[in-house]
Short mmCIF file of C-alpha atoms in Angstrom, two decimals:
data_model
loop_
_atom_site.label_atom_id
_atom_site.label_comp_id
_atom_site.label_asym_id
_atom_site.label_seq_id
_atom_site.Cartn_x
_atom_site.Cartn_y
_atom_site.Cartn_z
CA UNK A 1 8.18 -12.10 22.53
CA UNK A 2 6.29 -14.47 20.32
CA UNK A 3 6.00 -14.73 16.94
CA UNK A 4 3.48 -12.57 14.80
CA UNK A 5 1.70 -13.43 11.78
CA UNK A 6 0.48 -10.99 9.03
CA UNK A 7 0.88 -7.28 9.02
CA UNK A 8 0.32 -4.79 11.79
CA UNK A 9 -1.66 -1.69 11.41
CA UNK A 10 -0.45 1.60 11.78
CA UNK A 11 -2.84 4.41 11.38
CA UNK A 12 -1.67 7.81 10.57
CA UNK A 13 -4.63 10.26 10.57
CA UNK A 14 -7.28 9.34 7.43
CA UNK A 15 -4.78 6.62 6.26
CA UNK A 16 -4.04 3.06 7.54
CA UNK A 17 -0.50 1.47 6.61
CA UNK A 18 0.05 -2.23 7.01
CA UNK A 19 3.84 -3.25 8.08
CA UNK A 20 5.87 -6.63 8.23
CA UNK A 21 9.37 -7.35 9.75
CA UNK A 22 11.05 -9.88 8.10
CA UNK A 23 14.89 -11.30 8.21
CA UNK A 24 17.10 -12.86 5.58
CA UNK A 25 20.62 -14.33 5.66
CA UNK A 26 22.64 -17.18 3.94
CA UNK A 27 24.22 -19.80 5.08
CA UNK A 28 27.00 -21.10 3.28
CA UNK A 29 27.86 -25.13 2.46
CA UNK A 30 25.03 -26.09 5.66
CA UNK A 31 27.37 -24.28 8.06
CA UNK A 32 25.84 -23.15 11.17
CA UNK A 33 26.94 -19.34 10.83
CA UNK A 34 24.79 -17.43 9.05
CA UNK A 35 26.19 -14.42 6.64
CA UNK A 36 24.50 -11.09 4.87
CA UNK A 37 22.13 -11.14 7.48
CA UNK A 38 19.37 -8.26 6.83
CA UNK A 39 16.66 -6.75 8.54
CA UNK A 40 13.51 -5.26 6.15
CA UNK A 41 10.24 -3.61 7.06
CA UNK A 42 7.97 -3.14 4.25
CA UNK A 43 4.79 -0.52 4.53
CA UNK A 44 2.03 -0.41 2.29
CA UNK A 45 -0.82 2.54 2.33
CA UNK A 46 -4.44 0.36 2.58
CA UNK A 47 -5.75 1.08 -1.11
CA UNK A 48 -2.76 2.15 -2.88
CA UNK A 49 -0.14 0.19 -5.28
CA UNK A 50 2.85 1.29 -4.03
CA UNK A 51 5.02 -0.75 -1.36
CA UNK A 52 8.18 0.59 0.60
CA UNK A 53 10.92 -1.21 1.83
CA UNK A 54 13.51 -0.28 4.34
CA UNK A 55 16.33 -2.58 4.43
CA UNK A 56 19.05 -2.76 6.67
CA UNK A 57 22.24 -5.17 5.82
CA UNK A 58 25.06 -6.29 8.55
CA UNK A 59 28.30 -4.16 7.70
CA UNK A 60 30.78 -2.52 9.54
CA UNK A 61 30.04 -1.43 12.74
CA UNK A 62 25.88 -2.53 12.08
CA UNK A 63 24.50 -5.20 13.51
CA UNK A 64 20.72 -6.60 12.86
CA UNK A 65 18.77 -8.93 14.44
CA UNK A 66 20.93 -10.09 17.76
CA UNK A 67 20.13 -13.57 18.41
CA UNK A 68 17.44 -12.34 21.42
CA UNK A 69 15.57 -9.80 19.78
CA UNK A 70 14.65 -9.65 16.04
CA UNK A 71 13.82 -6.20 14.69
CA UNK A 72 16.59 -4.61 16.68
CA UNK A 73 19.52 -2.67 14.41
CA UNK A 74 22.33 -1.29 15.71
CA UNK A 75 24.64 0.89 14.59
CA UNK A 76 27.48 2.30 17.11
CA UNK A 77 25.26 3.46 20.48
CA UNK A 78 22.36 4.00 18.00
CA UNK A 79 19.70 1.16 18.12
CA UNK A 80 16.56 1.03 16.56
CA UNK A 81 13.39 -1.79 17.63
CA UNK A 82 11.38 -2.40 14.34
CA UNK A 83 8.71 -3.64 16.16
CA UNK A 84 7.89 -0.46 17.54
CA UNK A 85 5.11 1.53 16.30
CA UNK A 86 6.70 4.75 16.56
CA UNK A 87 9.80 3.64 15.21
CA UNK A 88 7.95 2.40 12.35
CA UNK A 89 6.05 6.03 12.02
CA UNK A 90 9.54 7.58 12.16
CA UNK A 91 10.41 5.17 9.48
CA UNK A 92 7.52 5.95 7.53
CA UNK A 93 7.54 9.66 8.06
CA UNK A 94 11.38 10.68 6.69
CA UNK A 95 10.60 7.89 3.80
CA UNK A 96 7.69 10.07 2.80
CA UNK A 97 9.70 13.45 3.57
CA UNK A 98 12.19 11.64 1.35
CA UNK A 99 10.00 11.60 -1.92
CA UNK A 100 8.25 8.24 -1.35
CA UNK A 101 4.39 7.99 -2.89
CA UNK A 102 2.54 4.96 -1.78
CA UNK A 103 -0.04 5.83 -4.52
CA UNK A 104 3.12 5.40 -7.30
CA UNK A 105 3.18 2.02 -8.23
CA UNK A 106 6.02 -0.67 -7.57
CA UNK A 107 8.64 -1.40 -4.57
CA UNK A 108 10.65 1.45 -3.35
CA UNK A 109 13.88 0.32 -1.59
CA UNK A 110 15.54 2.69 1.20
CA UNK A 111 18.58 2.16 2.87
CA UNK A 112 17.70 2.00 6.57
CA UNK A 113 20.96 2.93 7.76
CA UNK A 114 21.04 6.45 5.78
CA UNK A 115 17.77 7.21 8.24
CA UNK A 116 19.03 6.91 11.27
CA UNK A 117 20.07 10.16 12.36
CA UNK A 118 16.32 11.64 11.26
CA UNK A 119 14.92 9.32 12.36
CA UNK A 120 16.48 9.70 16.54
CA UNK A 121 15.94 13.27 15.50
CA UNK A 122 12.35 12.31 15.03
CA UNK A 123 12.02 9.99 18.36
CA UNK A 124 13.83 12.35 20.64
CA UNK A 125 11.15 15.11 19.77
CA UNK A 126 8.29 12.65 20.75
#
């Protein structure tokens, strides 16, 4: 898959939502292995302040980002492709159900990993 540049669009009825997928990680001393790796997908409503951010963070038993595919969290037999537009709208969906406003100012940060049972529950009933 090649690389993309700038946001995709993902329109959900009257609205239109622009979404990134972006990794970070450290490396420590110039060693080769990378640590704290992270996967984040940020959503922002077209005309309104506020911006949401999903992260999910390498731990126990949750992986991100496998060195073939980027987007791709794992967690146990549960896996999740951030690239995917209905992923993302599952995302987006429980984050709203959740209390998030994009028209409230500022960054709201979710843990990514405390959606993944809604949001399979939300897949599995497309």
């Amino acid at each position: 898959m090649g690389q993309r540049k700038g946001a995709r669009v993902l329109l959900v009825e009257q609205a239109t939502y622009r979404w990134t997928v972006s990794h970070t990680h450290r490396a420590d001393d110039g060693s080769p292995t990378y640590h704290d790796c992270t996967e984040h997908l940020t959503i922002r409503r077209d005309g309104d302040p506020g911006r949401l951010e999903i992260v999910f963070a390498v731990g126990p038993g949750k992986s991100v980002a496998d060195p073939v595919h980027s987007g791709g969290v794992k967690r146990g037999d549960d896996y999740l492709n951030l690239h995917r537009p209905g992923v993302v709208r599952a995302l987006l969906d429980e984050a709203i159900d959740r209390g998030w406003l994009p028209a409230e100012p500022g960054r709201c940060e979710l843990d990514g990993w405390a959606l993944v049972d809604s949001v399979l529950a939300r897949l599995a009933e497309q």
